[in-house]
N, CA, C and O atoms as a Tripos MOL2 file, in Angstrom:
@<TRIPOS>MOLECULE
protein
  288   287    72     0     0
PROTEIN
NO_CHARGES

@<TRIPOS>ATOM
      1 N         269.9860  -26.2690   23.4030 N.3       1 UNK1
      2 CA        270.3350  -26.1970   22.0050 C.3       1 UNK1
      3 C         271.3310  -25.0560   21.8180 C.2       1 UNK1
      4 O         271.1410  -23.9760   22.3790 O.2       1 UNK1
      5 N         272.3720  -25.2750   21.0510 N.am      2 UNK2
      6 CA        273.3580  -24.2300   20.8380 C.3       2 UNK2
      7 C         273.4760  -23.9220   19.3550 C.2       2 UNK2
      8 O         273.2580  -24.8000   18.5200 O.2       2 UNK2
      9 N         273.8240  -22.6680   19.0130 N.am      3 UNK3
     10 CA        274.0110  -22.3400   17.6090 C.3       3 UNK3
     11 C         275.0150  -23.2930   16.9830 C.2       3 UNK3
     12 O         276.0430  -23.6080   17.5820 O.2       3 UNK3
     13 N         274.7170  -23.7460   15.7880 N.am      4 UNK4
     14 CA        275.6080  -24.6710   15.1140 C.3       4 UNK4
     15 C         275.3330  -26.1290   15.4300 C.2       4 UNK4
     16 O         276.0030  -27.0050   14.8820 O.2       4 UNK4
     17 N         274.3760  -26.4170   16.2880 N.am      5 UNK5
     18 CA        274.0180  -27.7960   16.5960 C.3       5 UNK5
     19 C         273.3720  -28.4080   15.3630 C.2       5 UNK5
     20 O         272.2220  -28.1010   15.0500 O.2       5 UNK5
     21 N         274.0880  -29.2580   14.6710 N.am      6 UNK6
     22 CA        273.6020  -29.8040   13.4070 C.3       6 UNK6
     23 C         272.4170  -30.7320   13.5710 C.2       6 UNK6
     24 O         271.7540  -31.0700   12.5900 O.2       6 UNK6
     25 N         272.1400  -31.1500   14.7950 N.am      7 UNK7
     26 CA        271.0230  -32.0480   15.0230 C.3       7 UNK7
     27 C         269.7540  -31.3160   15.4450 C.2       7 UNK7
     28 O         268.7170  -31.9440   15.6550 O.2       7 UNK7
     29 N         269.8280  -29.9920   15.5690 N.am      8 UNK8
     30 CA        268.6360  -29.2450   15.9450 C.3       8 UNK8
     31 C         267.6910  -29.1950   14.7450 C.2       8 UNK8
     32 O         268.1390  -29.2580   13.6000 O.2       8 UNK8
     33 N         266.3950  -29.0820   15.0000 N.am      9 UNK9
     34 CA        265.4330  -29.0800   13.8990 C.3       9 UNK9
     35 C         265.6210  -27.8660   12.9920 C.2       9 UNK9
     36 O         266.1050  -26.8200   13.4240 O.2       9 UNK9
     37 N         265.2320  -28.0230   11.7340 N.am     10 UNK10
     38 CA        265.3440  -26.9390   10.7610 C.3      10 UNK10
     39 C         264.3410  -25.8400   11.0870 C.2      10 UNK10
     40 O         264.6420  -24.6570   10.9230 O.2      10 UNK10
     41 N         263.1450  -26.2210   11.5480 N.am     11 UNK11
     42 CA        262.1170  -25.2560   11.9210 C.3      11 UNK11
     43 C         261.9600  -25.2560   13.4300 C.2      11 UNK11
     44 O         261.8820  -26.3100   14.0610 O.2      11 UNK11
     45 N         261.9130  -24.0510   14.0060 N.am     12 UNK12
     46 CA        261.8090  -23.9200   15.4510 C.3      12 UNK12
     47 C         260.6000  -23.0660   15.8080 C.2      12 UNK12
     48 O         260.2950  -22.0900   15.1230 O.2      12 UNK12
     49 N         259.9150  -23.4410   16.8840 N.am     13 UNK13
     50 CA        258.8460  -22.5640   17.3590 C.3      13 UNK13
     51 C         259.4990  -21.3800   18.0740 C.2      13 UNK13
     52 O         260.7210  -21.3490   18.2240 O.2      13 UNK13
     53 N         258.7070  -20.4170   18.5130 N.am     14 UNK14
     54 CA        259.2660  -19.1890   19.0880 C.3      14 UNK14
     55 C         260.0890  -19.4710   20.3460 C.2      14 UNK14
     56 O         261.1450  -18.8660   20.5300 O.2      14 UNK14
     57 N         259.6390  -20.3580   21.1980 N.am     15 UNK15
     58 CA        260.4150  -20.6690   22.4140 C.3      15 UNK15
     59 C         261.7500  -21.3100   22.0560 C.2      15 UNK15
     60 O         262.7830  -20.9560   22.6230 O.2      15 UNK15
     61 N         261.7300  -22.2450   21.1210 N.am     16 UNK16
     62 CA        262.9660  -22.8920   20.6880 C.3      16 UNK16
     63 C         263.9020  -21.8880   20.0220 C.2      16 UNK16
     64 O         265.1130  -21.9230   20.2400 O.2      16 UNK16
     65 N         263.3390  -20.9950   19.2110 N.am     17 UNK17
     66 CA        264.1470  -19.9760   18.5330 C.3      17 UNK17
     67 C         264.7930  -19.0400   19.5440 C.2      17 UNK17
     68 O         265.9630  -18.6830   19.4080 O.2      17 UNK17
     69 N         264.0350  -18.6450   20.5530 N.am     18 UNK18
     70 CA        264.5820  -17.7660   21.5910 C.3      18 UNK18
     71 C         265.7660  -18.4370   22.2790 C.2      18 UNK18
     72 O         266.8090  -17.8140   22.4790 O.2      18 UNK18
     73 N         265.6060  -19.6820   22.6320 N.am     19 UNK19
     74 CA        266.6980  -20.4140   23.2780 C.3      19 UNK19
     75 C         267.8950  -20.5330   22.3360 C.2      19 UNK19
     76 O         269.0400  -20.3840   22.7610 O.2      19 UNK19
     77 N         267.6330  -20.7980   21.0830 N.am     20 UNK20
     78 CA        268.6900  -20.9920   20.0870 C.3      20 UNK20
     79 C         269.5680  -19.7480   19.9420 C.2      20 UNK20
     80 O         270.7900  -19.8540   19.8310 O.2      20 UNK20
     81 N         268.9350  -18.5610   19.9420 N.am     21 UNK21
     82 CA        269.7220  -17.3410   19.7550 C.3      21 UNK21
     83 C         270.1120  -16.6760   21.0750 C.2      21 UNK21
     84 O         270.8290  -15.6750   21.0740 O.2      21 UNK21
     85 N         269.6500  -17.2190   22.1900 N.am     22 UNK22
     86 CA        270.0110  -16.6670   23.4950 C.3      22 UNK22
     87 C         269.2100  -15.4440   23.8820 C.2      22 UNK22
     88 O         269.6920  -14.5940   24.6310 O.2      22 UNK22
     89 N         267.9930  -15.3470   23.3800 N.am     23 UNK23
     90 CA        267.0980  -14.2460   23.7300 C.3      23 UNK23
     91 C         265.9360  -14.8140   24.5350 C.2      23 UNK23
     92 O         265.7630  -16.0290   24.6210 O.2      23 UNK23
     93 N         265.1490  -13.9310   25.1180 N.am     24 UNK24
     94 CA        263.9750  -14.4010   25.8470 C.3      24 UNK24
     95 C         262.7800  -14.5010   24.9050 C.2      24 UNK24
     96 O         262.7400  -13.8560   23.8580 O.2      24 UNK24
     97 N         261.8220  -15.3110   25.2940 N.am     25 UNK25
     98 CA        260.5820  -15.4490   24.5300 C.3      25 UNK25
     99 C         259.8740  -14.0980   24.3770 C.2      25 UNK25
    100 O         259.4580  -13.7580   23.2690 O.2      25 UNK25
    101 N         259.7220  -13.3140   25.4620 N.am     26 UNK26
    102 CA        259.0790  -11.9990   25.3060 C.3      26 UNK26
    103 C         259.8340  -11.0620   24.3560 C.2      26 UNK26
    104 O         259.2160  -10.2610   23.6550 O.2      26 UNK26
    105 N         261.1500  -11.1600   24.3310 N.am     27 UNK27
    106 CA        261.9290  -10.3270   23.4080 C.3      27 UNK27
    107 C         261.5990  -10.6740   21.9710 C.2      27 UNK27
    108 O         261.4090   -9.7760   21.1510 O.2      27 UNK27
    109 N         261.5260  -11.9600   21.6450 N.am     28 UNK28
    110 CA        261.1650  -12.3550   20.2820 C.3      28 UNK28
    111 C         259.7540  -11.8860   19.9360 C.2      28 UNK28
    112 O         259.5000  -11.4720   18.8050 O.2      28 UNK28
    113 N         258.8500  -11.9450   20.8860 N.am     29 UNK29
    114 CA        257.4840  -11.4500   20.6580 C.3      29 UNK29
    115 C         257.5110   -9.9580   20.3490 C.2      29 UNK29
    116 O         256.8160   -9.4970   19.4430 O.2      29 UNK29
    117 N         258.3060   -9.2070   21.0920 N.am     30 UNK30
    118 CA        258.4140   -7.7660   20.8700 C.3      30 UNK30
    119 C         259.0090   -7.4850   19.4980 C.2      30 UNK30
    120 O         258.4880   -6.6580   18.7500 O.2      30 UNK30
    121 N         260.0930   -8.1640   19.1680 N.am     31 UNK31
    122 CA        260.7080   -7.9600   17.8610 C.3      31 UNK31
    123 C         259.7410   -8.2800   16.7290 C.2      31 UNK31
    124 O         259.7530   -7.6130   15.6950 O.2      31 UNK31
    125 N         258.9160   -9.2840   16.9160 N.am     32 UNK32
    126 CA        257.9420   -9.6390   15.8780 C.3      32 UNK32
    127 C         256.9180   -8.5200   15.6970 C.2      32 UNK32
    128 O         256.3880   -8.3300   14.6020 O.2      32 UNK32
    129 N         256.6440   -7.7830   16.7670 N.am     33 UNK33
    130 CA        255.6670   -6.6950   16.7050 C.3      33 UNK33
    131 C         256.2620   -5.3940   16.1780 C.2      33 UNK33
    132 O         255.6310   -4.7010   15.3790 O.2      33 UNK33
    133 N         257.4650   -5.0630   16.6180 N.am     34 UNK34
    134 CA        258.0310   -3.7580   16.2930 C.3      34 UNK34
    135 C         259.1710   -3.8180   15.2760 C.2      34 UNK34
    136 O         259.6170   -2.7780   14.7930 O.2      34 UNK34
    137 N         259.6410   -5.0040   14.9500 N.am     35 UNK35
    138 CA        260.7410   -5.1540   14.0140 C.3      35 UNK35
    139 C         262.0810   -5.2540   14.7160 C.2      35 UNK35
    140 O         262.1850   -5.0440   15.9250 O.2      35 UNK35
    141 N         263.0930   -5.5740   13.9500 N.am     36 UNK36
    142 CA        264.4470   -5.6510   14.4800 C.3      36 UNK36
    143 C         264.9070   -7.0610   14.7840 C.2      36 UNK36
    144 O         266.0900   -7.2800   15.0440 O.2      36 UNK36
    145 N         264.0110   -8.0080   14.7570 N.am     37 UNK37
    146 CA        264.3700   -9.3850   15.0620 C.3      37 UNK37
    147 C         264.5510  -10.2200   13.8120 C.2      37 UNK37
    148 O         264.4940   -9.7120   12.6920 O.2      37 UNK37
    149 N         264.7680  -11.4990   14.0180 N.am     38 UNK38
    150 CA        264.9590  -12.3950   12.8750 C.3      38 UNK38
    151 C         263.6500  -12.6160   12.1230 C.2      38 UNK38
    152 O         262.5720  -12.4860   12.7030 O.2      38 UNK38
    153 N         263.7380  -12.9500   10.8390 N.am     39 UNK39
    154 CA        262.5300  -13.2290   10.0750 C.3      39 UNK39
    155 C         261.8490  -14.5000   10.5760 C.2      39 UNK39
    156 O         262.4960  -15.4030   11.1050 O.2      39 UNK39
    157 N         260.5580  -14.5490   10.4010 N.am     40 UNK40
    158 CA        259.7860  -15.7240   10.8120 C.3      40 UNK40
    159 C         258.6770  -15.9750    9.8050 C.2      40 UNK40
    160 O         258.3830  -15.1360    8.9540 O.2      40 UNK40
    161 N         258.0760  -17.1340    9.9190 N.am     41 UNK41
    162 CA        256.9740  -17.5390    9.0530 C.3      41 UNK41
    163 C         255.7470  -17.6850    9.9260 C.2      41 UNK41
    164 O         255.7990  -18.3210   10.9790 O.2      41 UNK41
    165 N         254.6530  -17.1050    9.4970 N.am     42 UNK42
    166 CA        253.4030  -17.2240   10.2500 C.3      42 UNK42
    167 C         252.4010  -17.9720    9.3850 C.2      42 UNK42
    168 O         252.0910  -17.5550    8.2690 O.2      42 UNK42
    169 N         251.9050  -19.0690    9.9080 N.am     43 UNK43
    170 CA        250.8890  -19.8720    9.2370 C.3      43 UNK43
    171 C         249.7130  -19.9530   10.1950 C.2      43 UNK43
    172 O         249.7560  -20.6710   11.1930 O.2      43 UNK43
    173 N         248.6650  -19.2090    9.8790 N.am     44 UNK44
    174 CA        247.5550  -19.1210   10.8200 C.3      44 UNK44
    175 C         248.0550  -18.4510   12.0870 C.2      44 UNK44
    176 O         248.6000  -17.3480   12.0350 O.2      44 UNK44
    177 N         247.8720  -19.1080   13.2210 N.am     45 UNK45
    178 CA        248.3510  -18.5730   14.5010 C.3      45 UNK45
    179 C         249.7320  -19.0990   14.8810 C.2      45 UNK45
    180 O         250.3110  -18.6720   15.8800 O.2      45 UNK45
    181 N         250.2460  -20.0120   14.0940 N.am     46 UNK46
    182 CA        251.5410  -20.6270   14.3990 C.3      46 UNK46
    183 C         252.6870  -19.7990   13.8150 C.2      46 UNK46
    184 O         252.6220  -19.3390   12.6750 O.2      46 UNK46
    185 N         253.7350  -19.6190   14.6200 N.am     47 UNK47
    186 CA        254.9380  -18.9050   14.1980 C.3      47 UNK47
    187 C         256.0860  -19.9040   14.1540 C.2      47 UNK47
    188 O         256.2880  -20.6730   15.0930 O.2      47 UNK47
    189 N         256.8330  -19.8850   13.0600 N.am     48 UNK48
    190 CA        257.9570  -20.7960   12.8750 C.3      48 UNK48
    191 C         259.1700  -19.9930   12.4160 C.2      48 UNK48
    192 O         259.0590  -19.1150   11.5590 O.2      48 UNK48
    193 N         260.3110  -20.2980   12.9870 N.am     49 UNK49
    194 CA        261.5790  -19.6980   12.5930 C.3      49 UNK49
    195 C         262.4160  -20.7680   11.9120 C.2      49 UNK49
    196 O         262.5070  -21.8960   12.3960 O.2      49 UNK49
    197 N         263.0240  -20.4160   10.7960 N.am     50 UNK50
    198 CA        263.9370  -21.3250   10.1240 C.3      50 UNK50
    199 C         265.3140  -21.1610   10.7720 C.2      50 UNK50
    200 O         265.7870  -20.0430   10.9740 O.2      50 UNK50
    201 N         265.9340  -22.2640   11.0860 N.am     51 UNK51
    202 CA        267.2520  -22.2010   11.7270 C.3      51 UNK51
    203 C         268.2370  -21.4310   10.8500 C.2      51 UNK51
    204 O         269.0630  -20.6820   11.3720 O.2      51 UNK51
    205 N         268.1660  -21.5970    9.5440 N.am     52 UNK52
    206 CA        269.0680  -20.8770    8.6360 C.3      52 UNK52
    207 C         268.8470  -19.3690    8.7150 C.2      52 UNK52
    208 O         269.8060  -18.6020    8.6240 O.2      52 UNK52
    209 N         267.5870  -18.9260    8.8860 N.am     53 UNK53
    210 CA        267.3040  -17.4970    9.0500 C.3      53 UNK53
    211 C         267.8710  -16.9730   10.3640 C.2      53 UNK53
    212 O         268.3990  -15.8620   10.4210 O.2      53 UNK53
    213 N         267.7600  -17.7740   11.4160 N.am     54 UNK54
    214 CA        268.3140  -17.3660   12.7120 C.3      54 UNK54
    215 C         269.8290  -17.2360   12.6320 C.2      54 UNK54
    216 O         270.4090  -16.2850   13.1560 O.2      54 UNK54
    217 N         270.4680  -18.2060   11.9680 N.am     55 UNK55
    218 CA        271.9250  -18.1510   11.8030 C.3      55 UNK55
    219 C         272.3300  -16.9120   10.9990 C.2      55 UNK55
    220 O         273.2730  -16.2120   11.3670 O.2      55 UNK55
    221 N         271.6170  -16.6460    9.9070 N.am     56 UNK56
    222 CA        271.9320  -15.4850    9.0650 C.3      56 UNK56
    223 C         271.7150  -14.1850    9.8380 C.2      56 UNK56
    224 O         272.5080  -13.2500    9.7180 O.2      56 UNK56
    225 N         270.6470  -14.1240   10.6270 N.am     57 UNK57
    226 CA        270.3510  -12.9290   11.4100 C.3      57 UNK57
    227 C         271.4500  -12.6880   12.4440 C.2      57 UNK57
    228 O         271.8980  -11.5570   12.6310 O.2      57 UNK57
    229 N         271.8790  -13.7620   13.1140 N.am     58 UNK58
    230 CA        272.9600  -13.6180   14.0960 C.3      58 UNK58
    231 C         274.2540  -13.1980   13.4010 C.2      58 UNK58
    232 O         274.9780  -12.3460   13.9160 O.2      58 UNK58
    233 N         274.5540  -13.7780   12.2460 N.am     59 UNK59
    234 CA        275.7620  -13.3920   11.5030 C.3      59 UNK59
    235 C         275.7230  -11.9130   11.1230 C.2      59 UNK59
    236 O         276.7540  -11.2410   11.1480 O.2      59 UNK59
    237 N         274.5400  -11.4020   10.7710 N.am     60 UNK60
    238 CA        274.4160  -10.0060   10.3610 C.3      60 UNK60
    239 C         274.6560   -9.0430   11.5200 C.2      60 UNK60
    240 O         274.8990   -7.8570   11.2940 O.2      60 UNK60
    241 N         274.5930   -9.5230   12.7300 N.am     61 UNK61
    242 CA        274.7720   -8.6860   13.9170 C.3      61 UNK61
    243 C         276.1870   -8.8040   14.4900 C.2      61 UNK61
    244 O         276.4690   -8.2540   15.5540 O.2      61 UNK61
    245 N         277.0560   -9.5020   13.8100 N.am     62 UNK62
    246 CA        278.4270   -9.7200   14.2860 C.3      62 UNK62
    247 C         279.2210   -8.4150   14.2240 C.2      62 UNK62
    248 O         279.1800   -7.7040   13.2210 O.2      62 UNK62
    249 N         279.9310   -8.1110   15.2860 N.am     63 UNK63
    250 CA        280.7980   -6.9340   15.3390 C.3      63 UNK63
    251 C         282.1590   -7.3460   15.8700 C.2      63 UNK63
    252 O         282.3000   -8.3780   16.5270 O.2      63 UNK63
    253 N         283.1650   -6.5170   15.5740 N.am     64 UNK64
    254 CA        284.5150   -6.8240   16.0620 C.3      64 UNK64
    255 C         284.9340   -5.8990   17.2000 C.2      64 UNK64
    256 O         285.8690   -6.1990   17.9410 O.2      64 UNK64
    257 N         284.2290   -4.7640   17.3340 N.am     65 UNK65
    258 CA        284.5130   -3.8760   18.4540 C.3      65 UNK65
    259 C         283.2830   -3.0180   18.7290 C.2      65 UNK65
    260 O         282.4240   -2.8620   17.8610 O.2      65 UNK65
    261 N         283.1970   -2.4700   19.9170 N.am     66 UNK66
    262 CA        282.0160   -1.7020   20.3020 C.3      66 UNK66
    263 C         281.8720   -0.4190   19.4920 C.2      66 UNK66
    264 O         280.7640    0.1120   19.4050 O.2      66 UNK66
    265 N         282.9360    0.0990   18.8990 N.am     67 UNK67
    266 CA        282.8490    1.3020   18.0830 C.3      67 UNK67
    267 C         281.9220    1.0690   16.8810 C.2      67 UNK67
    268 O         281.3090    2.0130   16.3830 O.2      67 UNK67
    269 N         281.8170   -0.1680   16.4200 N.am     68 UNK68
    270 CA        280.9350   -0.4770   15.2990 C.3      68 UNK68
    271 C         279.4660   -0.2990   15.6650 C.2      68 UNK68
    272 O         278.6200   -0.1740   14.7800 O.2      68 UNK68
    273 N         279.1570   -0.2870   16.9520 N.am     69 UNK69
    274 CA        277.7870   -0.1710   17.4070 C.3      69 UNK69
    275 C         277.3170    1.2770   17.4970 C.2      69 UNK69
    276 O         276.1180    1.5240   17.6220 O.2      69 UNK69
    277 N         278.2360    2.2360   17.4370 N.am     70 UNK70
    278 CA        277.8890    3.6510   17.5640 C.3      70 UNK70
    279 C         277.1220    4.1290   16.3450 C.2      70 UNK70
    280 O         277.4030    3.7140   15.2210 O.2      70 UNK70
    281 N         276.1550    5.0010   16.5700 N.am     71 UNK71
    282 CA        275.4020    5.5910   15.4660 C.3      71 UNK71
    283 C         276.2920    6.6070   14.7530 C.2      71 UNK71
    284 O         277.0210    7.3590   15.4010 O.2      71 UNK71
    285 N         276.2340    6.6310   13.4140 N.am     72 UNK72
    286 CA        277.0730    7.6020   12.6610 C.3      72 UNK72
    287 C         276.5810    9.0130   12.8380 C.2      72 UNK72
    288 O         277.1620    9.9440   12.2810 O.2      72 UNK72
@<TRIPOS>BOND
     1     1     2 1
     2     2     3 1
     3     3     4 2
     4     3     5 am
     5     5     6 1
     6     6     7 1
     7     7     8 2
     8     7     9 am
     9     9    10 1
    10    10    11 1
    11    11    12 2
    12    11    13 am
    13    13    14 1
    14    14    15 1
    15    15    16 2
    16    15    17 am
    17    17    18 1
    18    18    19 1
    19    19    20 2
    20    19    21 am
    21    21    22 1
    22    22    23 1
    23    23    24 2
    24    23    25 am
    25    25    26 1
    26    26    27 1
    27    27    28 2
    28    27    29 am
    29    29    30 1
    30    30    31 1
    31    31    32 2
    32    31    33 am
    33    33    34 1
    34    34    35 1
    35    35    36 2
    36    35    37 am
    37    37    38 1
    38    38    39 1
    39    39    40 2
    40    39    41 am
    41    41    42 1
    42    42    43 1
    43    43    44 2
    44    43    45 am
    45    45    46 1
    46    46    47 1
    47    47    48 2
    48    47    49 am
    49    49    50 1
    50    50    51 1
    51    51    52 2
    52    51    53 am
    53    53    54 1
    54    54    55 1
    55    55    56 2
    56    55    57 am
    57    57    58 1
    58    58    59 1
    59    59    60 2
    60    59    61 am
    61    61    62 1
    62    62    63 1
    63    63    64 2
    64    63    65 am
    65    65    66 1
    66    66    67 1
    67    67    68 2
    68    67    69 am
    69    69    70 1
    70    70    71 1
    71    71    72 2
    72    71    73 am
    73    73    74 1
    74    74    75 1
    75    75    76 2
    76    75    77 am
    77    77    78 1
    78    78    79 1
    79    79    80 2
    80    79    81 am
    81    81    82 1
    82    82    83 1
    83    83    84 2
    84    83    85 am
    85    85    86 1
    86    86    87 1
    87    87    88 2
    88    87    89 am
    89    89    90 1
    90    90    91 1
    91    91    92 2
    92    91    93 am
    93    93    94 1
    94    94    95 1
    95    95    96 2
    96    95    97 am
    97    97    98 1
    98    98    99 1
    99    99   100 2
   100    99   101 am
   101   101   102 1
   102   102   103 1
   103   103   104 2
   104   103   105 am
   105   105   106 1
   106   106   107 1
   107   107   108 2
   108   107   109 am
   109   109   110 1
   110   110   111 1
   111   111   112 2
   112   111   113 am
   113   113   114 1
   114   114   115 1
   115   115   116 2
   116   115   117 am
   117   117   118 1
   118   118   119 1
   119   119   120 2
   120   119   121 am
   121   121   122 1
   122   122   123 1
   123   123   124 2
   124   123   125 am
   125   125   126 1
   126   126   127 1
   127   127   128 2
   128   127   129 am
   129   129   130 1
   130   130   131 1
   131   131   132 2
   132   131   133 am
   133   133   134 1
   134   134   135 1
   135   135   136 2
   136   135   137 am
   137   137   138 1
   138   138   139 1
   139   139   140 2
   140   139   141 am
   141   141   142 1
   142   142   143 1
   143   143   144 2
   144   143   145 am
   145   145   146 1
   146   146   147 1
   147   147   148 2
   148   147   149 am
   149   149   150 1
   150   150   151 1
   151   151   152 2
   152   151   153 am
   153   153   154 1
   154   154   155 1
   155   155   156 2
   156   155   157 am
   157   157   158 1
   158   158   159 1
   159   159   160 2
   160   159   161 am
   161   161   162 1
   162   162   163 1
   163   163   164 2
   164   163   165 am
   165   165   166 1
   166   166   167 1
   167   167   168 2
   168   167   169 am
   169   169   170 1
   170   170   171 1
   171   171   172 2
   172   171   173 am
   173   173   174 1
   174   174   175 1
   175   175   176 2
   176   175   177 am
   177   177   178 1
   178   178   179 1
   179   179   180 2
   180   179   181 am
   181   181   182 1
   182   182   183 1
   183   183   184 2
   184   183   185 am
   185   185   186 1
   186   186   187 1
   187   187   188 2
   188   187   189 am
   189   189   190 1
   190   190   191 1
   191   191   192 2
   192   191   193 am
   193   193   194 1
   194   194   195 1
   195   195   196 2
   196   195   197 am
   197   197   198 1
   198   198   199 1
   199   199   200 2
   200   199   201 am
   201   201   202 1
   202   202   203 1
   203   203   204 2
   204   203   205 am
   205   205   206 1
   206   206   207 1
   207   207   208 2
   208   207   209 am
   209   209   210 1
   210   210   211 1
   211   211   212 2
   212   211   213 am
   213   213   214 1
   214   214   215 1
   215   215   216 2
   216   215   217 am
   217   217   218 1
   218   218   219 1
   219   219   220 2
   220   219   221 am
   221   221   222 1
   222   222   223 1
   223   223   224 2
   224   223   225 am
   225   225   226 1
   226   226   227 1
   227   227   228 2
   228   227   229 am
   229   229   230 1
   230   230   231 1
   231   231   232 2
   232   231   233 am
   233   233   234 1
   234   234   235 1
   235   235   236 2
   236   235   237 am
   237   237   238 1
   238   238   239 1
   239   239   240 2
   240   239   241 am
   241   241   242 1
   242   242   243 1
   243   243   244 2
   244   243   245 am
   245   245   246 1
   246   246   247 1
   247   247   248 2
   248   247   249 am
   249   249   250 1
   250   250   251 1
   251   251   252 2
   252   251   253 am
   253   253   254 1
   254   254   255 1
   255   255   256 2
   256   255   257 am
   257   257   258 1
   258   258   259 1
   259   259   260 2
   260   259   261 am
   261   261   262 1
   262   262   263 1
   263   263   264 2
   264   263   265 am
   265   265   266 1
   266   266   267 1
   267   267   268 2
   268   267   269 am
   269   269   270 1
   270   270   271 1
   271   271   272 2
   272   271   273 am
   273   273   274 1
   274   274   275 1
   275   275   276 2
   276   275   277 am
   277   277   278 1
   278   278   279 1
   279   279   280 2
   280   279   281 am
   281   281   282 1
   282   282   283 1
   283   283   284 2
   284   283   285 am
   285   285   286 1
   286   286   287 1
   287   287   288 2
@<TRIPOS>SUBSTRUCTURE
     1 UNK1         2 RESIDUE 1 A UNK
     2 UNK2         6 RESIDUE 1 A UNK
     3 UNK3        10 RESIDUE 1 A UNK
     4 UNK4        14 RESIDUE 1 A UNK
     5 UNK5        18 RESIDUE 1 A UNK
     6 UNK6        22 RESIDUE 1 A UNK
     7 UNK7        26 RESIDUE 1 A UNK
     8 UNK8        30 RESIDUE 1 A UNK
     9 UNK9        34 RESIDUE 1 A UNK
    10 UNK10       38 RESIDUE 1 A UNK
    11 UNK11       42 RESIDUE 1 A UNK
    12 UNK12       46 RESIDUE 1 A UNK
    13 UNK13       50 RESIDUE 1 A UNK
    14 UNK14       54 RESIDUE 1 A UNK
    15 UNK15       58 RESIDUE 1 A UNK
    16 UNK16       62 RESIDUE 1 A UNK
    17 UNK17       66 RESIDUE 1 A UNK
    18 UNK18       70 RESIDUE 1 A UNK
    19 UNK19       74 RESIDUE 1 A UNK
    20 UNK20       78 RESIDUE 1 A UNK
    21 UNK21       82 RESIDUE 1 A UNK
    22 UNK22       86 RESIDUE 1 A UNK
    23 UNK23       90 RESIDUE 1 A UNK
    24 UNK24       94 RESIDUE 1 A UNK
    25 UNK25       98 RESIDUE 1 A UNK
    26 UNK26      102 RESIDUE 1 A UNK
    27 UNK27      106 RESIDUE 1 A UNK
    28 UNK28      110 RESIDUE 1 A UNK
    29 UNK29      114 RESIDUE 1 A UNK
    30 UNK30      118 RESIDUE 1 A UNK
    31 UNK31      122 RESIDUE 1 A UNK
    32 UNK32      126 RESIDUE 1 A UNK
    33 UNK33      130 RESIDUE 1 A UNK
    34 UNK34      134 RESIDUE 1 A UNK
    35 UNK35      138 RESIDUE 1 A UNK
    36 UNK36      142 RESIDUE 1 A UNK
    37 UNK37      146 RESIDUE 1 A UNK
    38 UNK38      150 RESIDUE 1 A UNK
    39 UNK39      154 RESIDUE 1 A UNK
    40 UNK40      158 RESIDUE 1 A UNK
    41 UNK41      162 RESIDUE 1 A UNK
    42 UNK42      166 RESIDUE 1 A UNK
    43 UNK43      170 RESIDUE 1 A UNK
    44 UNK44      174 RESIDUE 1 A UNK
    45 UNK45      178 RESIDUE 1 A UNK
    46 UNK46      182 RESIDUE 1 A UNK
    47 UNK47      186 RESIDUE 1 A UNK
    48 UNK48      190 RESIDUE 1 A UNK
    49 UNK49      194 RESIDUE 1 A UNK
    50 UNK50      198 RESIDUE 1 A UNK
    51 UNK51      202 RESIDUE 1 A UNK
    52 UNK52      206 RESIDUE 1 A UNK
    53 UNK53      210 RESIDUE 1 A UNK
    54 UNK54      214 RESIDUE 1 A UNK
    55 UNK55      218 RESIDUE 1 A UNK
    56 UNK56      222 RESIDUE 1 A UNK
    57 UNK57      226 RESIDUE 1 A UNK
    58 UNK58      230 RESIDUE 1 A UNK
    59 UNK59      234 RESIDUE 1 A UNK
    60 UNK60      238 RESIDUE 1 A UNK
    61 UNK61      242 RESIDUE 1 A UNK
    62 UNK62      246 RESIDUE 1 A UNK
    63 UNK63      250 RESIDUE 1 A UNK
    64 UNK64      254 RESIDUE 1 A UNK
    65 UNK65      258 RESIDUE 1 A UNK
    66 UNK66      262 RESIDUE 1 A UNK
    67 UNK67      266 RESIDUE 1 A UNK
    68 UNK68      270 RESIDUE 1 A UNK
    69 UNK69      274 RESIDUE 1 A UNK
    70 UNK70      278 RESIDUE 1 A UNK
    71 UNK71      282 RESIDUE 1 A UNK
    72 UNK72      286 RESIDUE 1 A UNK
């Protein structure tokens, strides 16, 4: 699955979300625990990511040069 794939499901489980954004499953688990990752929905024990949230999260991390990544 690639970002922008219009045929991908609107809701993704954690493994699908990790693949969609190019991260590992353990990384998404860590982000869910400590913060810094994309928003998700938790219903009982099930975790669901909205594709639109993943797209927005990736867009928010867009940079044009490495200088933008430096701490002020």
